[in-house]
CSV table of C-alpha atoms and ligand atoms in Angstrom, one decimal:
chain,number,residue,atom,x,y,z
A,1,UNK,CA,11.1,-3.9,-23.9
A,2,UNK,CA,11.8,-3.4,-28.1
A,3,UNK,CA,8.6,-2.9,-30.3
A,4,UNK,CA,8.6,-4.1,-33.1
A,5,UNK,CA,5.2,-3.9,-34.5
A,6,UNK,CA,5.8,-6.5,-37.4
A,7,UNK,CA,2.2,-5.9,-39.5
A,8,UNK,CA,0.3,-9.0,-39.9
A,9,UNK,CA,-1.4,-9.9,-42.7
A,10,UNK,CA,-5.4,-9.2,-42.9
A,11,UNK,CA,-6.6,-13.2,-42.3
A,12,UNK,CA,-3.8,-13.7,-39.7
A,13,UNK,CA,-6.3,-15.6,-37.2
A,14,UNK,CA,-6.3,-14.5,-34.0
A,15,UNK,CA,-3.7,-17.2,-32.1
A,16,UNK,CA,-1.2,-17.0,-35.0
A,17,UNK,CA,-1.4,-13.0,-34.1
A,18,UNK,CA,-1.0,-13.8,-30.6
A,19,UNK,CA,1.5,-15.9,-30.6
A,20,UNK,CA,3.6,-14.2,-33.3
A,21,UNK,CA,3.3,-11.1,-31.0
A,22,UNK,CA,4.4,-13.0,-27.8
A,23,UNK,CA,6.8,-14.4,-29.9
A,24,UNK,CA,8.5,-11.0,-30.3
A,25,UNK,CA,8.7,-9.7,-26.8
A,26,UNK,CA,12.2,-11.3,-24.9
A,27,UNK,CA,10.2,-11.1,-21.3
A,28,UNK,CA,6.8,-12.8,-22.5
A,29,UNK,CA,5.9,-15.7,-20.6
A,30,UNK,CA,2.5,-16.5,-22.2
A,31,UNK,CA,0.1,-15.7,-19.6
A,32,UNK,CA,-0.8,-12.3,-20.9
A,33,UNK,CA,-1.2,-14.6,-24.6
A,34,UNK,CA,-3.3,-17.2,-22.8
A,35,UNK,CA,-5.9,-14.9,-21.0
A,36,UNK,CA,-6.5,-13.2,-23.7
A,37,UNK,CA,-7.5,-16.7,-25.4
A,38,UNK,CA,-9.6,-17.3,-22.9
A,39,UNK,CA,-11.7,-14.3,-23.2
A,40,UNK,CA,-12.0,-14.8,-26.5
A,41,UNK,CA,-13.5,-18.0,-25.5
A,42,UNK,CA,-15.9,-17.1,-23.8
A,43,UNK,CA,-16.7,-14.1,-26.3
A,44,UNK,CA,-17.8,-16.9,-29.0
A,45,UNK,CA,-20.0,-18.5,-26.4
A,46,UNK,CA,-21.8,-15.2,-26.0
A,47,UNK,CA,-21.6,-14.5,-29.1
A,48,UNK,CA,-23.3,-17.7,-29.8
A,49,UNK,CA,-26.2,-17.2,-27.5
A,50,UNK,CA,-26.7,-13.3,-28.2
A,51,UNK,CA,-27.5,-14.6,-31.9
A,52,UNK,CA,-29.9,-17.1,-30.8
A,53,UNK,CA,-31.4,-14.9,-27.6
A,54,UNK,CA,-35.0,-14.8,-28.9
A,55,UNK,CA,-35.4,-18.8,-29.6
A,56,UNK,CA,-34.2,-19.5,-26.2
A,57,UNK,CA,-35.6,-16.9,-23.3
A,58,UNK,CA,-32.8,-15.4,-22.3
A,59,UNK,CA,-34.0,-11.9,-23.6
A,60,UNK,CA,-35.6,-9.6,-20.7
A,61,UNK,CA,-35.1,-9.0,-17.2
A,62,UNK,CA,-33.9,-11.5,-14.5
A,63,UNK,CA,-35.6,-10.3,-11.9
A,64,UNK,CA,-33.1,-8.5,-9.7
A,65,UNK,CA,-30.7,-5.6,-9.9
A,66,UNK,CA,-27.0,-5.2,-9.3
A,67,UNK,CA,-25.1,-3.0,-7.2
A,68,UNK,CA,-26.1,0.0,-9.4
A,69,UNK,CA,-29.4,-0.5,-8.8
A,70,UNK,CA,-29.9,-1.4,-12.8
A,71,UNK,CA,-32.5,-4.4,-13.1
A,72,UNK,CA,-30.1,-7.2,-14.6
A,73,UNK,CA,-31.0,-8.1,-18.1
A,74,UNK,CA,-30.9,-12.2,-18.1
A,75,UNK,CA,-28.3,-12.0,-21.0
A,76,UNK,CA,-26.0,-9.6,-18.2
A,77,UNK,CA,-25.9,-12.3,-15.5
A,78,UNK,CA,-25.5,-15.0,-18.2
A,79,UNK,CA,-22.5,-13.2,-20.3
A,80,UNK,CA,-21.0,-12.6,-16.7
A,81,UNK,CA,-21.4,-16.8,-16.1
A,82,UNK,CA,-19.6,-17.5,-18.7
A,83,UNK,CA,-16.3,-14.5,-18.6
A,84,UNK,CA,-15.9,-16.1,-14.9
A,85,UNK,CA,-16.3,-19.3,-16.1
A,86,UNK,CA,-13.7,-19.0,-18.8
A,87,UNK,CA,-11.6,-17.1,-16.5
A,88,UNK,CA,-11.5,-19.3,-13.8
A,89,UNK,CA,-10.9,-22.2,-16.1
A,90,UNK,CA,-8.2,-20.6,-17.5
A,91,UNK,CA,-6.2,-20.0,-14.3
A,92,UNK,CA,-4.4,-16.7,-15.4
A,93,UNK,CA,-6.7,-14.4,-13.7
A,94,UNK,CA,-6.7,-14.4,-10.0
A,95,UNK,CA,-9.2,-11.7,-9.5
A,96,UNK,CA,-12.4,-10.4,-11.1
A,97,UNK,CA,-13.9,-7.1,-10.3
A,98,UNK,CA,-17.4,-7.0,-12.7
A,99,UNK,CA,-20.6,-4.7,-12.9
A,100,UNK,CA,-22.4,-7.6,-12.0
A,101,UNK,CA,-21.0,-8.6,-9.1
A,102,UNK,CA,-21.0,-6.2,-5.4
A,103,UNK,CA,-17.5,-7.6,-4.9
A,104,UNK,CA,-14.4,-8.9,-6.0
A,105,UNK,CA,-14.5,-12.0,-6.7
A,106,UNK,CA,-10.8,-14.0,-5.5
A,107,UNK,CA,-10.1,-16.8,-7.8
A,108,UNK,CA,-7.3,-18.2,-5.1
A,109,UNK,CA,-4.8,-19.2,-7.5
A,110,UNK,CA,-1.6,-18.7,-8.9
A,111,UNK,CA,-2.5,-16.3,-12.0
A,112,UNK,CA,-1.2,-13.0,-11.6
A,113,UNK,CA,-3.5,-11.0,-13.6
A,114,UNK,CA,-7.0,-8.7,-12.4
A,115,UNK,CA,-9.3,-8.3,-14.8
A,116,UNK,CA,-12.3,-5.6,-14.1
A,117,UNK,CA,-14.9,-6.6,-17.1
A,118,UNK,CA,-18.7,-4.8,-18.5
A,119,UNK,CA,-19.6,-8.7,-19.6
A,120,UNK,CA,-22.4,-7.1,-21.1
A,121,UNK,CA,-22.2,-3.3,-22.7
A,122,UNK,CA,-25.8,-1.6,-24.0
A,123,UNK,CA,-28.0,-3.7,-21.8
A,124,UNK,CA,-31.2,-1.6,-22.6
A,125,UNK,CA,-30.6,-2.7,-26.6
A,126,UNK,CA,-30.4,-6.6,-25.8
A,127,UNK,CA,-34.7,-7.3,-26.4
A,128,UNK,CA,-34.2,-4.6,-29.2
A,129,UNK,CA,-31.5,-6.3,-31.5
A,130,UNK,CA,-29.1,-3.7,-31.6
A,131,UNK,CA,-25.2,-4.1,-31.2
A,132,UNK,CA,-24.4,-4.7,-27.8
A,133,UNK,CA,-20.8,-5.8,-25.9
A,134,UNK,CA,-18.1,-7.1,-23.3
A,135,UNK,CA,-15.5,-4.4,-21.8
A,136,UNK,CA,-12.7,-5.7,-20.3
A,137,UNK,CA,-9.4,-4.3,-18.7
A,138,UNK,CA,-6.6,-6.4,-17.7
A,139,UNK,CA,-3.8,-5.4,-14.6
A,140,UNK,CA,-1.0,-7.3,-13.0
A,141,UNK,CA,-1.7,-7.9,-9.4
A,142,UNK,CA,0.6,-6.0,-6.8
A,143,UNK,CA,0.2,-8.6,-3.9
A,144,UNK,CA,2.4,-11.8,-3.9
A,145,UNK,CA,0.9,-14.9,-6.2
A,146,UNK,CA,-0.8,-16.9,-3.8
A,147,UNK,CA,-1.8,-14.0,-0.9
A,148,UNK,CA,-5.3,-12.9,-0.9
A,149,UNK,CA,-6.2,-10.1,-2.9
A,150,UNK,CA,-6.2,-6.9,-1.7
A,151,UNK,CA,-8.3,-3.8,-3.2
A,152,UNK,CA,-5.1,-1.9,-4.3
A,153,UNK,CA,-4.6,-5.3,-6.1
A,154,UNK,CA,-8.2,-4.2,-8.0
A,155,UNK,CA,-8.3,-0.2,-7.5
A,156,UNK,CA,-5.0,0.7,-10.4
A,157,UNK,CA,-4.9,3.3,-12.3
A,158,UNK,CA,-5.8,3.0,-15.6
A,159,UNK,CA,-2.4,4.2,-17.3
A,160,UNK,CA,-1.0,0.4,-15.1
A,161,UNK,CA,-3.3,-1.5,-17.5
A,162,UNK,CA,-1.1,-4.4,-19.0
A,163,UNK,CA,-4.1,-5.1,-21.4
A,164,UNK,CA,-7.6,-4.1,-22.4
A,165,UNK,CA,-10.3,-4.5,-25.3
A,166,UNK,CA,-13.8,-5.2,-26.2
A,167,UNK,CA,-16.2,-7.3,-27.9
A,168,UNK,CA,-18.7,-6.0,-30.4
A,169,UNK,CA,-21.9,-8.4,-31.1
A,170,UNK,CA,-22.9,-6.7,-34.0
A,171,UNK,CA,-23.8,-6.7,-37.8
A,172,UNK,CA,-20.6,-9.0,-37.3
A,173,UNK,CA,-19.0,-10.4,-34.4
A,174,UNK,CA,-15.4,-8.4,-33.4
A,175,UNK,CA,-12.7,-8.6,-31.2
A,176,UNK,CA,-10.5,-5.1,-30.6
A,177,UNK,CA,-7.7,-5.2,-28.6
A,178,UNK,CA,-4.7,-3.6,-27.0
A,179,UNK,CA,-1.7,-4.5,-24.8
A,180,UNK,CA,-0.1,-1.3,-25.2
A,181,UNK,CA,1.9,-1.7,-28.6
A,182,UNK,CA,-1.2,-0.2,-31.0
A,183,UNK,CA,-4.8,-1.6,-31.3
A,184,UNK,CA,-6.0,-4.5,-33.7
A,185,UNK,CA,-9.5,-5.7,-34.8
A,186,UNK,CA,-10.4,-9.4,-34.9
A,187,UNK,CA,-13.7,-10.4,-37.2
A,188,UNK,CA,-15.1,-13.5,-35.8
A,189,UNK,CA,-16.0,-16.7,-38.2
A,190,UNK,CA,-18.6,-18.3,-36.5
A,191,UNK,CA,-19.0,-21.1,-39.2
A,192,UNK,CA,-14.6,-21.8,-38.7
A,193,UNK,CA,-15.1,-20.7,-34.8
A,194,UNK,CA,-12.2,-18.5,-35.6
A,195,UNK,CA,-11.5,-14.7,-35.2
A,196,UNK,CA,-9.7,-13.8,-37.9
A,197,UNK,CA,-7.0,-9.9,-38.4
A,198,UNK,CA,-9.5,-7.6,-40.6
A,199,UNK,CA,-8.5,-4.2,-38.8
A,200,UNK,CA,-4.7,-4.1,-38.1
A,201,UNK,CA,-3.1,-1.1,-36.4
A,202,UNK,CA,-6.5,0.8,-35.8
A,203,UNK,CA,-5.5,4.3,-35.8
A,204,UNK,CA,-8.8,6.9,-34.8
A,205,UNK,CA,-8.8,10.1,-37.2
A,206,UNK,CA,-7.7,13.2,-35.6
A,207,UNK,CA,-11.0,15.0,-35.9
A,208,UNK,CA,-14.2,13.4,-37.2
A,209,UNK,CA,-17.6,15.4,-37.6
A,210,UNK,CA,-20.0,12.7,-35.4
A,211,UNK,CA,-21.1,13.7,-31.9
A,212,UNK,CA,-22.7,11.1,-29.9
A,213,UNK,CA,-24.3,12.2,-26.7
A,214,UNK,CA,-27.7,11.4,-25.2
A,215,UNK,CA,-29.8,14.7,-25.8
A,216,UNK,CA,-32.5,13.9,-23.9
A,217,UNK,CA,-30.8,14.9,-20.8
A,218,UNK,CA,-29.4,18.4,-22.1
A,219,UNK,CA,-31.2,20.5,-19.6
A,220,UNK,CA,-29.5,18.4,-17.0
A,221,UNK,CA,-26.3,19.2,-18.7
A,222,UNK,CA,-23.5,21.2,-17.1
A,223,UNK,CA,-23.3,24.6,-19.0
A,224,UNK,CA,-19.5,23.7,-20.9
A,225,UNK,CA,-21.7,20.7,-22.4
A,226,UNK,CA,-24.3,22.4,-23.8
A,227,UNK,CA,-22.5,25.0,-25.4
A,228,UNK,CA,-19.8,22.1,-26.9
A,229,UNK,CA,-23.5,20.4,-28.1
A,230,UNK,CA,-24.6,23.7,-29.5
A,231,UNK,CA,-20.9,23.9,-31.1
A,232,UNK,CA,-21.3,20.8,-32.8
A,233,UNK,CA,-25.1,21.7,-34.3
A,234,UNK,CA,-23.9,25.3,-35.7
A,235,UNK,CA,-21.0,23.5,-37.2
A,236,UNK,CA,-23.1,20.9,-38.9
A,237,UNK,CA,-22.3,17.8,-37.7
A,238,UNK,CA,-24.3,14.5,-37.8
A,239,UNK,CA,-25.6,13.5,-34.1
A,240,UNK,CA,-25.3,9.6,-33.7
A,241,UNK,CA,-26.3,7.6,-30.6
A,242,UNK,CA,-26.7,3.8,-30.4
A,243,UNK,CA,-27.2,3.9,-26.5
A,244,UNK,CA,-24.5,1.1,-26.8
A,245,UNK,CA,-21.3,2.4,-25.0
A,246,UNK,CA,-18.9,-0.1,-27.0
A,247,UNK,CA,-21.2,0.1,-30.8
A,248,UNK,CA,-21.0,4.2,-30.4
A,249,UNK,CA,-17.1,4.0,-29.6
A,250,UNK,CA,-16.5,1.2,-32.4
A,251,UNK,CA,-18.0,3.6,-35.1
A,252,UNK,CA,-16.0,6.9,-34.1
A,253,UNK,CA,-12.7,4.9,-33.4
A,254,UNK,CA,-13.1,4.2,-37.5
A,255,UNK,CA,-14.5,6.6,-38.5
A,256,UNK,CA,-13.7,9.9,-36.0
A,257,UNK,CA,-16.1,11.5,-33.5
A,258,UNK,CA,-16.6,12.1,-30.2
A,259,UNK,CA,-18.8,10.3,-27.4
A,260,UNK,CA,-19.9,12.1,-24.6
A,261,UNK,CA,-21.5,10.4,-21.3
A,262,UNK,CA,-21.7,13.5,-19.1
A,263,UNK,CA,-22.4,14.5,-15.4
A,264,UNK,CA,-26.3,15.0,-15.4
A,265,UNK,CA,-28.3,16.3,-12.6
A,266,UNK,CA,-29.8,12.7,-12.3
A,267,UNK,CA,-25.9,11.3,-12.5
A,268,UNK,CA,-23.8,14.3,-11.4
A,269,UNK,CA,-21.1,11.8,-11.4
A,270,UNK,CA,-21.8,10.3,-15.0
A,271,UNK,CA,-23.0,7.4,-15.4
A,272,UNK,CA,-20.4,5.0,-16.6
A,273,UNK,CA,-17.6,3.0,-14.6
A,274,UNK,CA,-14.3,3.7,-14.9
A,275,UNK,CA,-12.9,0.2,-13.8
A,276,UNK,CA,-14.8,-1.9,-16.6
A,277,UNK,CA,-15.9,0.7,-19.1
A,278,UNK,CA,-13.8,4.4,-19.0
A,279,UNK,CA,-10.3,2.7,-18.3
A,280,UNK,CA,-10.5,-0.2,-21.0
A,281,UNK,CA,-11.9,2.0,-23.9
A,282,UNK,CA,-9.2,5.1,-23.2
A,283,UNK,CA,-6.6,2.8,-23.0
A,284,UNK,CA,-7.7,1.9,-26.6
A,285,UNK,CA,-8.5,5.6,-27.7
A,286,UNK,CA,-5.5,6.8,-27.0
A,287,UNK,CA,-3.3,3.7,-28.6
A,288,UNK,CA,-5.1,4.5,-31.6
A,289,UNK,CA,-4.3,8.2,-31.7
A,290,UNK,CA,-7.5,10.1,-29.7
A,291,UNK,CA,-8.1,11.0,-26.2
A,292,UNK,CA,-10.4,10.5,-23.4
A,293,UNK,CA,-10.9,12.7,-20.9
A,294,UNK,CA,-13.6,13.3,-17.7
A,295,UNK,CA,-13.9,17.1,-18.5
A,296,UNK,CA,-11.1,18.2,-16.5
A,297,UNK,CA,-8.4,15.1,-16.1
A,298,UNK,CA,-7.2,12.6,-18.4
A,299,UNK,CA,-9.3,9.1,-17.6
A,300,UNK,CA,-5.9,7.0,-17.3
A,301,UNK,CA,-4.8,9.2,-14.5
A,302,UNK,CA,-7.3,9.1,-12.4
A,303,UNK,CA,-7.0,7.0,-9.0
A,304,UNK,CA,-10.3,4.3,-8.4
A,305,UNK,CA,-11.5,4.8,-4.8
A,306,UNK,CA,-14.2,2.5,-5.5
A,307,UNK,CA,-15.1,-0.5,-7.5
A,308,UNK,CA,-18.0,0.7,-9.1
A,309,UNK,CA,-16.8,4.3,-9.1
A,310,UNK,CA,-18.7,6.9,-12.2
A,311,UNK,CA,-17.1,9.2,-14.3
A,312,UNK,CA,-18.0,11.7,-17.0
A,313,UNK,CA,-16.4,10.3,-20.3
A,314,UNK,CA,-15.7,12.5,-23.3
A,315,UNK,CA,-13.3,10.3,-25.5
A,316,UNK,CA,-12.6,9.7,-29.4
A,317,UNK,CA,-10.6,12.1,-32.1
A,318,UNK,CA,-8.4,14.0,-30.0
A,319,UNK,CA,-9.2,17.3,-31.9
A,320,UNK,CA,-12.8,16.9,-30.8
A,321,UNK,CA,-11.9,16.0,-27.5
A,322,UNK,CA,-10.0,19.2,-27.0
A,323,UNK,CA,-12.5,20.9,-28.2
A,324,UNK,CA,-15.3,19.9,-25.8
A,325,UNK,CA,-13.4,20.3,-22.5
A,326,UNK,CA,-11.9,23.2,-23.7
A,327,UNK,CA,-15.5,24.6,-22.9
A,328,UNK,CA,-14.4,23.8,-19.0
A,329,UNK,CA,-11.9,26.8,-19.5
B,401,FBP,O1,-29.6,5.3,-21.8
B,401,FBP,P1,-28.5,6.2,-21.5
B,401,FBP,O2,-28.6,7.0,-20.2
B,401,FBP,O3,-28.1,7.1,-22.6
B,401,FBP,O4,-27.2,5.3,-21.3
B,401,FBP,C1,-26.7,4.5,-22.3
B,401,FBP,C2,-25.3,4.1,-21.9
B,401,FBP,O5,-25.5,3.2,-20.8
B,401,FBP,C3,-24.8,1.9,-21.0
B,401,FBP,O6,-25.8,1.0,-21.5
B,401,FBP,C4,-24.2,1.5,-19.7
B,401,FBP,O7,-23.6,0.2,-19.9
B,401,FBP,P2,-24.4,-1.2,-19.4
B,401,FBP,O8,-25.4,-1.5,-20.4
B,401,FBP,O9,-23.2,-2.1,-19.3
B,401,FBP,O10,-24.9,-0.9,-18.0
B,401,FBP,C5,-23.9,2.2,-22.1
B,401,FBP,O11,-23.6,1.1,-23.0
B,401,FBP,C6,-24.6,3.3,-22.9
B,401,FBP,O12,-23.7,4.1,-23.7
B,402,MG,MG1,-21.6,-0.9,-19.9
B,403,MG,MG1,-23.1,-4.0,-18.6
C-alpha cells in the first residue's frame, strides 16, 4: 500500500482529513474512516459533559469498582456509555474490550474491527479539574464477520494495531491520531461542533529534558529506576507529573520527555493496561519518532494473555528512553 502523506492544511477539519486520507489509499473501504467518526462522536459528547461535570452531578464516585478493583468515578462508567453507545450505533466495531467492563463485550454484527478503549484516562483528576482523557486502540478481527468473537480476536499484539489515538479534555479539547502513516492532532470547536487539523505530522523530539514519574513511590522502585531518576536530577531536568496518563504523554510528545509508570512493590507489574493504555499510546510514540518500552521489551511486541493485563511503561523521546532501560543493563 503507497503512502503518500499529502500535508493538509492547518483548518482542514477533521472529515475533509479523513476522507482526503481514505481517498488516497487504493484498498480503503471506509470503515476504518467511519469508526473513527464515530469516536469522535462520542468524544464531543464527553467532551460536552466533562465541561459541564460540576452543574450536573456526575463528579465523584459511583459507588462500585471495576475489575481493577479502582472505585469507578461516575464520569468513567458514563464516558464508557457513550464510546459503546457510539460504537454500537456505528456498526464498524464488532467487539469492545474496556477498563470498565470484566469482559468483552460482542456487538454481533458484521463490523470487522476490535477496539480495546481507557473511555476515561486520569480518573483521580476528574472532581479536581485537571486534563483528563479517552485511550483507544483499534484491530481487525481474525475470526470470520459474523462468528462469535474469540479472545485471540481481542488479545493482538500491539504492532497488529490498524489504528489507535486519544482524546485530551483539556485547556482545549483534542483529538490525536494514528493509523500507521504518521500522527495528527485535531483541536475541537465546540461552538462549530467541529474538530479542526492544528498539529499535522506530530513528530516527538529526540531527547527532551522533562521526566515524568510518580516519586512518591521511589523506595518501591526497582534499583535501574531510581538511578535513571537520580540521572535525570544530577542532570537538571524539570520533573513534571499531571497524574493524567494521556495530559503527561500529550506534553512530552510536543515538547520531548519521558514518562515512566514503573513496577512498584505495591504494582510489581505496573500499573497501567497494555490493551487500552500502553498499546494505543506506543503505537503513537513511535509514529511520531520516540519509543516505548516495559524496561526490557519493546511494548508493541509484547503478546496480551489477558484483558486487563499491567505493564511497566517508559515511553516518549527515544534518546531518553534508551537512556532509562539502559539502566536494566
Ligand atoms: O496516581 P498514580 O499511581 O501516579 O497513577 C496515575 C496514573 O493512573 C492513571 O490514572 C490510570 O488510568 P485511569 O485513570 O484510566 O485508571 C493514569 O492516567 C495516570 O498516569
Ligand atoms: Mg487510564
Ligand atoms: Mg480509565
Amino acid at each position: 500500500m503507497e503512502d503518500s502523506r499529502i500535508a493538509l492544511p492547518i483548518g482542514t477539519t477533521l472529515d475533509r482529513f479523513i476522507k482526503k486520507k481514505q481517498d488516497e489509499f487504493q484498498y480503503a473501504t471506509g470503515e476504518l474512516s467511519q469508526l473513527l467518526r464515530d469516536i469522535a462522536l462520542a468524544g464531543k459528547v464527553v467532551n460536552r459533559e466533562i465541561n459541564k461535570a460540576g452543574l450536573i452531578n456526575i463528579i465523584g464516585p459511583i459507588g462500585s469498582q471495576n475489575i481493577q478493583g479502582e472505585d469507578q468515578q461516575k464520569l468513567d462508567v458514563l464516558a464508557n456509555i457513550r464510546f459503546i453507545r457510539a460504537l454500537t450505533k456505528g456498526g464498524e466495531a464488532c467487539a469492545i474490550v474496556s477498563e470498565e467492563d470484566e469482559e468483552i463485550t460482542d456487538l454481533q454484527n458484521e463490523g470487522k474491527y476490535v477496539i480495546a478503549i481507557d473511555p476515561l484516562d486520569g480518573s483521580s483528576n476528574i472532581d479536581v479539574n485537571v486534563s483528563v482523557g479517552t485511550i483507544f486502540s483499534v484491530y481487525r478481527r481474525f475470526t470470520p464477520v459474523g462468528t462469535p468473537i474469540t479472545k485471540e480476536d481481542v488479545l493482538q499484539k500491539g504492532q497488529e494495531q490498524v489504528a489507535a489515538g486519544y482524546l485530551l479534555y483539556g485547556s482545549s479539547t483534542m483529538l490525536v491520531y494514528t493509523t500507521g502513516h504518521g500522527v495528527n492532532g485535531f483541536t475541537y470547536e465546540a461552538s462549530l461542533g467541529e474538530y479542526f487539523l492544528s498539529h499535522p505530522d506530530m513528530i516527538i523530539p529526540e531527547d527532551g529534558k522533562i521526566y515524568s514519574i510518580n516519586e512518591g513511590g521511589y523506595n518501591g522502585f526497582e534499583k535501574p529506576v531510581k538511578d535513571y531518576v537520580e540521572y535525570c536530577k544530577s542532570n537538571s531536568m524539570s520533573a513534571r507529573y499531571i497524574g493524567s496518563l494521556v495530559a503527561d504523554f500529550h506534553r512530552n510528545l510536543l515538547k520531548g520527555g519521558i514518562y515512566i509508570y514503573p513496577s512498584t512493590e505495591a504494582s510489581p507489574a505496573g500499573k497501567l493496561r497494555l490493551l487500552y493504555e500502553c498499546n494505543a499510546l506506543a503505537f503513537i510514540v513511535e509514529q511520531a519518532g520516540g519509543e516505548a518500552s516495559d524496561g526490557r521489551r519493546r511494548i508493541l511486541e509484547i503478546q496480551p494473555e489477558e484483558f486487563h493485563q499491567r505493564v511497566p511503561l517508559f515511553i516518549g523521546s527515544k534518546k531518553m528512553v534508551e537512556k532509562a532501560i539502559s539502566f536494566y543493563n
